[in-house]
PDB file of C-alpha atoms in Angstrom:
ATOM      1  CA  UNK M   1       0.943 -17.715 -17.626  1.00 87.00           C
ATOM      2  CA  UNK M   2      -1.901 -17.593 -15.138  1.00 93.00           C
ATOM      3  CA  UNK M   3      -5.137 -15.748 -14.486  1.00 95.00           C
ATOM      4  CA  UNK M   4      -4.638 -13.825 -11.275  1.00 96.00           C
ATOM      5  CA  UNK M   5      -7.287 -11.870  -9.392  1.00 96.00           C
ATOM      6  CA  UNK M   6      -6.004  -8.961  -7.296  1.00 96.00           C
ATOM      7  CA  UNK M   7      -8.371  -7.904  -4.499  1.00 96.00           C
ATOM      8  CA  UNK M   8      -7.683  -4.738  -2.536  1.00 93.00           C
ATOM      9  CA  UNK M   9      -9.878  -1.785  -1.648  1.00 89.00           C
ATOM     10  CA  UNK M  10      -6.903   0.502  -2.082  1.00 88.00           C
ATOM     11  CA  UNK M  11      -6.647   1.378  -5.745  1.00 88.00           C
ATOM     12  CA  UNK M  12      -2.974   2.260  -5.429  1.00 87.00           C
ATOM     13  CA  UNK M  13      -2.011  -1.197  -4.265  1.00 88.00           C
ATOM     14  CA  UNK M  14      -4.194  -2.776  -6.906  1.00 91.00           C
ATOM     15  CA  UNK M  15      -2.587  -0.734  -9.636  1.00 91.00           C
ATOM     16  CA  UNK M  16       0.878  -1.602  -8.373  1.00 91.00           C
ATOM     17  CA  UNK M  17       0.131  -5.330  -8.306  1.00 93.00           C
ATOM     18  CA  UNK M  18      -1.792  -5.327 -11.580  1.00 93.00           C
ATOM     19  CA  UNK M  19       1.107  -3.536 -13.287  1.00 92.00           C
ATOM     20  CA  UNK M  20       3.696  -5.828 -11.745  1.00 92.00           C
ATOM     21  CA  UNK M  21       1.877  -9.062 -12.558  1.00 94.00           C
ATOM     22  CA  UNK M  22       0.869  -7.861 -16.021  1.00 93.00           C
ATOM     23  CA  UNK M  23       4.491  -7.013 -16.700  1.00 89.00           C
ATOM     24  CA  UNK M  24       5.343 -10.598 -15.716  1.00 91.00           C
ATOM     25  CA  UNK M  25       2.959 -11.860 -18.408  1.00 93.00           C
ATOM     26  CA  UNK M  26      -0.051 -12.855 -16.320  1.00 95.00           C
ATOM     27  CA  UNK M  27      -3.656 -12.010 -17.108  1.00 95.00           C
ATOM     28  CA  UNK M  28      -4.773  -9.883 -14.204  1.00 95.00           C
ATOM     29  CA  UNK M  29      -8.281  -9.176 -12.964  1.00 96.00           C
ATOM     30  CA  UNK M  30      -9.074  -6.791 -10.144  1.00 95.00           C
ATOM     31  CA  UNK M  31     -11.715  -6.285  -7.486  1.00 94.00           C
ATOM     32  CA  UNK M  32     -12.058  -3.871  -4.598  1.00 92.00           C
ATOM     33  CA  UNK M  33     -13.768  -6.228  -2.139  1.00 93.00           C
ATOM     34  CA  UNK M  34     -14.443  -9.906  -1.512  1.00 93.00           C
ATOM     35  CA  UNK M  35     -17.920  -9.811  -2.966  1.00 93.00           C
ATOM     36  CA  UNK M  36     -16.742  -8.493  -6.332  1.00 93.00           C
ATOM     37  CA  UNK M  37     -13.955 -11.039  -6.246  1.00 94.00           C
ATOM     38  CA  UNK M  38     -16.441 -13.896  -5.909  1.00 94.00           C
ATOM     39  CA  UNK M  39     -18.386 -12.486  -8.856  1.00 93.00           C
ATOM     40  CA  UNK M  40     -15.183 -12.577 -10.924  1.00 93.00           C
ATOM     41  CA  UNK M  41     -14.571 -16.180  -9.846  1.00 93.00           C
ATOM     42  CA  UNK M  42     -18.038 -17.122 -11.085  1.00 93.00           C
ATOM     43  CA  UNK M  43     -17.582 -15.501 -14.479  1.00 92.00           C
ATOM     44  CA  UNK M  44     -13.915 -15.862 -15.442  1.00 92.00           C
ATOM     45  CA  UNK M  45     -11.118 -18.386 -15.043  1.00 93.00           C
ATOM     46  CA  UNK M  46      -9.046 -17.645 -11.943  1.00 94.00           C
ATOM     47  CA  UNK M  47      -5.953 -19.635 -10.942  1.00 95.00           C
ATOM     48  CA  UNK M  48      -4.788 -17.509  -8.060  1.00 96.00           C
ATOM     49  CA  UNK M  49      -6.209 -14.782  -5.853  1.00 96.00           C
ATOM     50  CA  UNK M  50      -4.057 -12.223  -4.092  1.00 96.00           C
ATOM     51  CA  UNK M  51      -6.249 -10.588  -1.491  1.00 95.00           C
ATOM     52  CA  UNK M  52      -5.961  -7.898   1.114  1.00 91.00           C
ATOM     53  CA  UNK M  53      -7.569  -8.740   4.455  1.00 87.00           C
ATOM     54  CA  UNK M  54      -9.250  -5.567   5.678  1.00 80.00           C
ATOM     55  CA  UNK M  55     -11.793  -4.445   3.098  1.00 81.00           C
ATOM     56  CA  UNK M  56     -15.369  -3.154   3.138  1.00 81.00           C
ATOM     57  CA  UNK M  57     -18.420  -5.256   2.149  1.00 86.00           C
ATOM     58  CA  UNK M  58     -16.612  -8.600   2.322  1.00 85.00           C
ATOM     59  CA  UNK M  59     -13.161  -8.879   3.868  1.00 86.00           C
ATOM     60  CA  UNK M  60     -10.323 -11.160   2.842  1.00 86.00           C
ATOM     61  CA  UNK M  61     -11.048 -13.779   5.498  1.00 89.00           C
ATOM     62  CA  UNK M  62     -14.643 -14.209   4.361  1.00 92.00           C
ATOM     63  CA  UNK M  63     -13.424 -14.349   0.780  1.00 93.00           C
ATOM     64  CA  UNK M  64     -10.918 -17.043   1.729  1.00 92.00           C
ATOM     65  CA  UNK M  65     -13.587 -19.083   3.464  1.00 92.00           C
ATOM     66  CA  UNK M  66     -15.917 -18.823   0.475  1.00 94.00           C
ATOM     67  CA  UNK M  67     -13.194 -19.757  -2.016  1.00 93.00           C
ATOM     68  CA  UNK M  68     -12.047 -22.708   0.083  1.00 91.00           C
ATOM     69  CA  UNK M  69     -15.622 -23.958   0.289  1.00 92.00           C
ATOM     70  CA  UNK M  70     -16.701 -23.446  -3.324  1.00 92.00           C
ATOM     71  CA  UNK M  71     -13.525 -23.353  -5.420  1.00 91.00           C
ATOM     72  CA  UNK M  72     -10.834 -25.339  -3.588  1.00 90.00           C
ATOM     73  CA  UNK M  73      -8.670 -25.484  -6.704  1.00 91.00           C
ATOM     74  CA  UNK M  74      -8.149 -21.708  -6.592  1.00 93.00           C
ATOM     75  CA  UNK M  75      -5.114 -20.773  -4.518  1.00 94.00           C
ATOM     76  CA  UNK M  76      -5.122 -17.684  -2.361  1.00 94.00           C
ATOM     77  CA  UNK M  77      -2.255 -15.502  -1.193  1.00 94.00           C
ATOM     78  CA  UNK M  78      -3.179 -13.080   1.606  1.00 91.00           C
ATOM     79  CA  UNK M  79      -1.620  -9.662   1.841  1.00 90.00           C
ATOM     80  CA  UNK M  80      -1.880  -7.219   4.722  1.00 83.00           C
ATOM     81  CA  UNK M  81      -0.225  -4.430   6.639  1.00 75.00           C
ATOM     82  CA  UNK M  82      -2.322  -5.075   9.741  1.00 63.00           C
ATOM     83  CA  UNK M  83      -4.811  -2.633  11.159  1.00 61.00           C
ATOM     84  CA  UNK M  84      -5.132  -1.080  14.607  1.00 58.00           C
ATOM     85  CA  UNK M  85      -4.344  -3.715  17.239  1.00 58.00           C
ATOM     86  CA  UNK M  86      -4.098  -6.446  14.623  1.00 60.00           C
ATOM     87  CA  UNK M  87      -0.490  -6.653  13.480  1.00 67.00           C
ATOM     88  CA  UNK M  88       0.123  -7.864   9.968  1.00 65.00           C
ATOM     89  CA  UNK M  89       1.679 -11.024  11.440  1.00 70.00           C
ATOM     90  CA  UNK M  90      -1.422 -11.874  13.458  1.00 73.00           C
ATOM     91  CA  UNK M  91      -3.656 -11.007  10.539  1.00 72.00           C
ATOM     92  CA  UNK M  92      -1.726 -13.107   8.090  1.00 75.00           C
ATOM     93  CA  UNK M  93      -1.467 -16.054  10.480  1.00 74.00           C
ATOM     94  CA  UNK M  94      -5.234 -15.929  10.682  1.00 77.00           C
ATOM     95  CA  UNK M  95      -5.395 -15.928   6.885  1.00 75.00           C
ATOM     96  CA  UNK M  96      -3.195 -19.008   6.777  1.00 81.00           C
ATOM     97  CA  UNK M  97      -5.487 -20.802   9.192  1.00 80.00           C
ATOM     98  CA  UNK M  98      -8.366 -19.981   6.855  1.00 79.00           C
ATOM     99  CA  UNK M  99      -6.581 -21.550   3.889  1.00 85.00           C
ATOM    100  CA  UNK M 100      -4.202 -19.021   2.350  1.00 89.00           C
ATOM    101  CA  UNK M 101      -1.298 -20.854   0.692  1.00 90.00           C
ATOM    102  CA  UNK M 102       1.051 -17.959   1.359  1.00 90.00           C
ATOM    103  CA  UNK M 103       1.192 -14.518   2.903  1.00 88.00           C
ATOM    104  CA  UNK M 104       2.741 -11.192   1.988  1.00 90.00           C
ATOM    105  CA  UNK M 105       3.388  -8.277   4.322  1.00 86.00           C
ATOM    106  CA  UNK M 106       2.808  -4.712   3.211  1.00 86.00           C
ATOM    107  CA  UNK M 107       4.981  -2.999   2.186  1.00 86.00           C
ATOM    108  CA  UNK M 108       6.270  -5.716  -0.101  1.00 88.00           C
ATOM    109  CA  UNK M 109       9.154  -6.194  -2.489  1.00 87.00           C
ATOM    110  CA  UNK M 110       8.083  -6.857  -6.047  1.00 88.00           C
ATOM    111  CA  UNK M 111      10.545  -9.741  -6.294  1.00 89.00           C
ATOM    112  CA  UNK M 112       8.981 -11.387  -3.247  1.00 91.00           C
ATOM    113  CA  UNK M 113       5.513 -11.126  -4.759  1.00 94.00           C
ATOM    114  CA  UNK M 114       6.617 -12.663  -8.054  1.00 94.00           C
ATOM    115  CA  UNK M 115       8.455 -15.453  -6.273  1.00 94.00           C
ATOM    116  CA  UNK M 116       5.470 -16.297  -4.076  1.00 94.00           C
ATOM    117  CA  UNK M 117       3.115 -16.178  -7.039  1.00 96.00           C
ATOM    118  CA  UNK M 118       5.314 -18.613  -8.959  1.00 95.00           C
ATOM    119  CA  UNK M 119       5.539 -20.979  -6.001  1.00 93.00           C
ATOM    120  CA  UNK M 120       1.810 -20.841  -5.371  1.00 93.00           C
ATOM    121  CA  UNK M 121       1.032 -21.576  -9.015  1.00 93.00           C
ATOM    122  CA  UNK M 122       3.490 -24.470  -9.029  1.00 89.00           C
ATOM    123  CA  UNK M 123       2.248 -26.017  -5.791  1.00 82.00           C
ATOM    124  CA  UNK M 124       0.080 -29.057  -6.315  1.00 72.00           C
ATOM    125  CA  UNK M 125      -2.410 -28.498  -3.524  1.00 62.00           C
ATOM    126  CA  UNK M 126      -3.960 -25.667  -1.579  1.00 54.00           C
ATOM    127  CA  UNK M 127      -1.975 -26.316   1.606  1.00 55.00           C
ATOM    128  CA  UNK M 128       0.164 -23.511   3.056  1.00 57.00           C
ATOM    129  CA  UNK M 129       3.638 -23.338   1.577  1.00 58.00           C
ATOM    130  CA  UNK M 130       5.962 -24.582   4.304  1.00 54.00           C
ATOM    131  CA  UNK M 131       8.463 -21.798   4.860  1.00 51.00           C
ATOM    132  CA  UNK M 132       6.028 -18.953   5.483  1.00 45.00           C
TER     133      UNK M 132
ATOM    134  CA  UNK G   1       9.799  23.428  14.679  1.00 45.00           C
ATOM    135  CA  UNK G   2       9.820  21.140  11.657  1.00 46.00           C
ATOM    136  CA  UNK G   3      13.130  21.182   9.839  1.00 44.00           C
ATOM    137  CA  UNK G   4      13.867  21.074   6.166  1.00 41.00           C
ATOM    138  CA  UNK G   5      15.759  17.850   6.814  1.00 43.00           C
ATOM    139  CA  UNK G   6      12.458  16.024   6.521  1.00 44.00           C
ATOM    140  CA  UNK G   7      12.465  17.092   2.878  1.00 43.00           C
ATOM    141  CA  UNK G   8      15.607  15.096   2.306  1.00 50.00           C
ATOM    142  CA  UNK G   9      14.030  12.005   3.797  1.00 61.00           C
ATOM    143  CA  UNK G  10      10.804  12.146   1.831  1.00 79.00           C
ATOM    144  CA  UNK G  11      11.829  10.175  -1.207  1.00 81.00           C
ATOM    145  CA  UNK G  12      13.695   6.921  -1.063  1.00 83.00           C
ATOM    146  CA  UNK G  13      15.402   7.161  -4.420  1.00 82.00           C
ATOM    147  CA  UNK G  14      16.748   3.632  -4.109  1.00 84.00           C
ATOM    148  CA  UNK G  15      13.229   2.282  -3.640  1.00 84.00           C
ATOM    149  CA  UNK G  16      11.963   4.275  -6.614  1.00 85.00           C
ATOM    150  CA  UNK G  17      14.775   2.950  -8.788  1.00 86.00           C
ATOM    151  CA  UNK G  18      13.839  -0.585  -7.786  1.00 86.00           C
ATOM    152  CA  UNK G  19      10.215   0.152  -8.642  1.00 86.00           C
ATOM    153  CA  UNK G  20      11.254   1.492 -12.013  1.00 86.00           C
ATOM    154  CA  UNK G  21      13.121  -1.705 -12.744  1.00 86.00           C
ATOM    155  CA  UNK G  22      10.286  -3.918 -11.478  1.00 85.00           C
ATOM    156  CA  UNK G  23       7.392  -2.126 -13.146  1.00 86.00           C
ATOM    157  CA  UNK G  24       9.079  -1.273 -16.406  1.00 85.00           C
ATOM    158  CA  UNK G  25       6.843   0.847 -18.624  1.00 83.00           C
ATOM    159  CA  UNK G  26       4.177   0.833 -15.930  1.00 86.00           C
ATOM    160  CA  UNK G  27       6.348   2.789 -13.501  1.00 87.00           C
ATOM    161  CA  UNK G  28       5.273   6.219 -14.700  1.00 86.00           C
ATOM    162  CA  UNK G  29       1.599   5.200 -14.664  1.00 86.00           C
ATOM    163  CA  UNK G  30       1.892   4.023 -11.071  1.00 87.00           C
ATOM    164  CA  UNK G  31       3.724   7.143  -9.935  1.00 87.00           C
ATOM    165  CA  UNK G  32       1.267   9.438 -11.731  1.00 85.00           C
ATOM    166  CA  UNK G  33      -1.548   7.597  -9.995  1.00 85.00           C
ATOM    167  CA  UNK G  34       0.084   8.178  -6.624  1.00 84.00           C
ATOM    168  CA  UNK G  35       0.508  11.829  -7.418  1.00 84.00           C
ATOM    169  CA  UNK G  36      -3.096  12.225  -8.560  1.00 82.00           C
ATOM    170  CA  UNK G  37      -4.683  10.348  -5.693  1.00 78.00           C
ATOM    171  CA  UNK G  38      -2.508   9.345  -2.805  1.00 78.00           C
ATOM    172  CA  UNK G  39      -0.811  12.641  -2.208  1.00 76.00           C
ATOM    173  CA  UNK G  40      -4.194  14.299  -1.668  1.00 80.00           C
ATOM    174  CA  UNK G  41      -5.156  11.874   1.054  1.00 89.00           C
ATOM    175  CA  UNK G  42      -3.690  13.978   3.868  1.00 93.00           C
ATOM    176  CA  UNK G  43      -6.427  16.493   3.106  1.00 93.00           C
ATOM    177  CA  UNK G  44      -9.006  13.772   3.684  1.00 93.00           C
ATOM    178  CA  UNK G  45      -7.380  13.045   7.034  1.00 96.00           C
ATOM    179  CA  UNK G  46      -7.547  16.735   7.912  1.00 96.00           C
ATOM    180  CA  UNK G  47     -11.261  16.752   7.125  1.00 96.00           C
ATOM    181  CA  UNK G  48     -11.798  13.679   9.301  1.00 97.00           C
ATOM    182  CA  UNK G  49      -9.981  15.434  12.147  1.00 97.00           C
ATOM    183  CA  UNK G  50     -12.170  18.506  11.708  1.00 96.00           C
ATOM    184  CA  UNK G  51     -15.213  16.231  11.799  1.00 97.00           C
ATOM    185  CA  UNK G  52     -13.820  14.665  15.008  1.00 96.00           C
ATOM    186  CA  UNK G  53     -14.266  11.276  13.366  1.00 96.00           C
ATOM    187  CA  UNK G  54     -11.636   9.126  15.086  1.00 95.00           C
ATOM    188  CA  UNK G  55     -12.427   5.984  13.102  1.00 92.00           C
ATOM    189  CA  UNK G  56     -12.007   7.803   9.784  1.00 94.00           C
ATOM    190  CA  UNK G  57      -8.788   9.451  10.922  1.00 95.00           C
ATOM    191  CA  UNK G  58      -7.369   6.049  11.836  1.00 92.00           C
ATOM    192  CA  UNK G  59      -8.599   4.352   8.676  1.00 88.00           C
ATOM    193  CA  UNK G  60      -7.438   7.049   6.243  1.00 90.00           C
ATOM    194  CA  UNK G  61      -4.092   7.311   8.014  1.00 93.00           C
ATOM    195  CA  UNK G  62      -3.635   3.559   7.984  1.00 88.00           C
ATOM    196  CA  UNK G  63      -4.288   3.443   4.268  1.00 86.00           C
ATOM    197  CA  UNK G  64      -1.913   6.317   3.546  1.00 91.00           C
ATOM    198  CA  UNK G  65       0.784   4.749   5.745  1.00 90.00           C
ATOM    199  CA  UNK G  66       0.773   1.510   3.765  1.00 87.00           C
ATOM    200  CA  UNK G  67       0.827   3.189   0.386  1.00 88.00           C
ATOM    201  CA  UNK G  68       3.590   5.636   1.306  1.00 90.00           C
ATOM    202  CA  UNK G  69       5.784   2.875   2.649  1.00 87.00           C
ATOM    203  CA  UNK G  70       5.194   0.880  -0.496  1.00 87.00           C
ATOM    204  CA  UNK G  71       6.582   3.577  -2.777  1.00 85.00           C
ATOM    205  CA  UNK G  72       9.447   4.678  -0.591  1.00 84.00           C
ATOM    206  CA  UNK G  73       7.836   7.706   1.022  1.00 88.00           C
ATOM    207  CA  UNK G  74       9.023   6.428   4.389  1.00 86.00           C
ATOM    208  CA  UNK G  75       8.885   9.717   6.274  1.00 88.00           C
ATOM    209  CA  UNK G  76       5.295  10.331   5.180  1.00 91.00           C
ATOM    210  CA  UNK G  77       4.508   6.733   6.102  1.00 91.00           C
ATOM    211  CA  UNK G  78       5.821   7.317   9.617  1.00 92.00           C
ATOM    212  CA  UNK G  79       3.787  10.490   9.975  1.00 94.00           C
ATOM    213  CA  UNK G  80       0.685   8.645   8.795  1.00 94.00           C
ATOM    214  CA  UNK G  81       1.403   5.861  11.293  1.00 92.00           C
ATOM    215  CA  UNK G  82       1.542   8.434  14.080  1.00 95.00           C
ATOM    216  CA  UNK G  83      -1.724   9.915  12.864  1.00 96.00           C
ATOM    217  CA  UNK G  84      -3.275   6.465  12.864  1.00 93.00           C
ATOM    218  CA  UNK G  85      -2.347   6.062  16.535  1.00 93.00           C
ATOM    219  CA  UNK G  86      -3.623   9.538  17.372  1.00 95.00           C
ATOM    220  CA  UNK G  87      -6.851   8.775  15.535  1.00 94.00           C
ATOM    221  CA  UNK G  88      -7.283   5.493  17.349  1.00 91.00           C
ATOM    222  CA  UNK G  89      -6.766   7.343  20.644  1.00 93.00           C
ATOM    223  CA  UNK G  90      -9.119  10.150  19.590  1.00 93.00           C
ATOM    224  CA  UNK G  91      -6.351  12.700  20.146  1.00 95.00           C
ATOM    225  CA  UNK G  92      -7.511  15.333  17.666  1.00 96.00           C
ATOM    226  CA  UNK G  93      -5.421  18.174  19.047  1.00 94.00           C
ATOM    227  CA  UNK G  94      -2.083  16.528  18.304  1.00 95.00           C
ATOM    228  CA  UNK G  95      -3.440  15.041  15.099  1.00 96.00           C
ATOM    229  CA  UNK G  96      -4.383  18.500  13.808  1.00 96.00           C
ATOM    230  CA  UNK G  97      -0.846  19.752  14.186  1.00 94.00           C
ATOM    231  CA  UNK G  98       0.671  16.657  12.630  1.00 96.00           C
ATOM    232  CA  UNK G  99      -1.635  16.583   9.624  1.00 96.00           C
ATOM    233  CA  UNK G 100      -0.510  20.082   8.634  1.00 95.00           C
ATOM    234  CA  UNK G 101       3.075  18.839   8.534  1.00 93.00           C
ATOM    235  CA  UNK G 102       1.948  15.827   6.543  1.00 94.00           C
ATOM    236  CA  UNK G 103       0.195  18.042   4.004  1.00 93.00           C
ATOM    237  CA  UNK G 104       3.332  20.150   3.617  1.00 91.00           C
ATOM    238  CA  UNK G 105       5.362  16.980   3.166  1.00 90.00           C
ATOM    239  CA  UNK G 106       2.973  15.685   0.509  1.00 90.00           C
ATOM    240  CA  UNK G 107       3.372  18.871  -1.535  1.00 88.00           C
ATOM    241  CA  UNK G 108       7.134  18.493  -1.477  1.00 87.00           C
ATOM    242  CA  UNK G 109       6.938  14.784  -2.210  1.00 86.00           C
ATOM    243  CA  UNK G 110       4.761  15.531  -5.220  1.00 86.00           C
ATOM    244  CA  UNK G 111       7.371  17.916  -6.624  1.00 85.00           C
ATOM    245  CA  UNK G 112      10.126  15.455  -5.892  1.00 83.00           C
ATOM    246  CA  UNK G 113       8.296  12.642  -7.664  1.00 84.00           C
ATOM    247  CA  UNK G 114       7.714  14.807 -10.721  1.00 85.00           C
ATOM    248  CA  UNK G 115      11.402  15.683 -10.880  1.00 83.00           C
ATOM    249  CA  UNK G 116      12.414  12.085 -10.288  1.00 80.00           C
ATOM    250  CA  UNK G 117      10.227  10.853 -13.154  1.00 79.00           C
ATOM    251  CA  UNK G 118      11.568  13.575 -15.432  1.00 79.00           C
ATOM    252  CA  UNK G 119      15.129  12.677 -14.492  1.00 75.00           C
ATOM    253  CA  UNK G 120      15.750  16.111 -12.992  1.00 68.00           C
ATOM    254  CA  UNK G 121      17.989  16.338  -9.961  1.00 61.00           C
ATOM    255  CA  UNK G 122      16.920  19.454  -8.093  1.00 56.00           C
ATOM    256  CA  UNK G 123      19.612  21.588  -6.499  1.00 51.00           C
ATOM    257  CA  UNK G 124      19.220  21.508  -2.727  1.00 50.00           C
ATOM    258  CA  UNK G 125      21.244  24.396  -1.332  1.00 42.00           C
ATOM    259  CA  UNK G 126      19.720  23.942   2.104  1.00 39.00           C
ATOM    260  CA  UNK G 127      21.616  20.698   2.541  1.00 38.00           C
ATOM    261  CA  UNK G 128      24.997  22.379   2.391  1.00 37.00           C
ATOM    262  CA  UNK G 129      25.472  22.509   6.150  1.00 35.00           C
ATOM    263  CA  UNK G 130      25.314  18.874   7.060  1.00 38.00           C
ATOM    264  CA  UNK G 131      21.943  18.470   5.443  1.00 36.00           C
ATOM    265  CA  UNK G 132      19.988  19.997   8.288  1.00 34.00           C
ATOM    266  CA  UNK G 133      18.698  23.546   8.288  1.00 35.00           C
ATOM    267  CA  UNK G 134      15.745  24.874  10.227  1.00 37.00           C
ATOM    268  CA  UNK G 135      12.817  26.430   8.462  1.00 40.00           C
ATOM    269  CA  UNK G 136      12.772  30.218   8.404  1.00 35.00           C
TER     270      UNK G 136
END
């Protein structure tokens, strides 16, 4: 089982994901912005990050860039429902170009999340998973 | 005039059942959290409208939309989506009317969630005539 960091400024989504992933046997950490997430990465083992894109202080794209630069072994799955003119598709495509290995649209199916988490953890590199 | 039929659409029981299966013992915790926090968010949107703060209206509505859709409160999610658009456009007049309906919906959704978690199926006499009856 893996160490997964869930990053979302919305506590409800965090709780949902933390509960779901914990139920699946993973050790789950949580942060409400990119900055706190980086602090977790510096102090605890993290195999995978699931991050929202639009967050205060440090957004998901900046977090992705920082993780890719400093901790390339950590895989990142981006999650978003879009915001204003930015559809979730556009947002998540941007996340992929910044190094996310996979993307998840909000609202999501729990089964989809678990499947993508498994695939991300099994993938051997930090390249995007092909069928996204 | 808003109709009671919206009440029927508030909870997606199928979605909640899926959640229950997926989250196991954590289901009740998640639902209680939604009841304690999320269902009060419409009041925050109302305050943002009163403050004529378009950015906050859009942001709060966006957040509520996502969460509602996640737990099967599709109708509330749609209302929040409309509020997000109204907020983005700075249309406070229409937003004010809509947020009152959203607040009413959240009260009903809260009751429905409580009953759902307790395994109580509430009688719904107002659905007898084709499931659509206007408010008094």
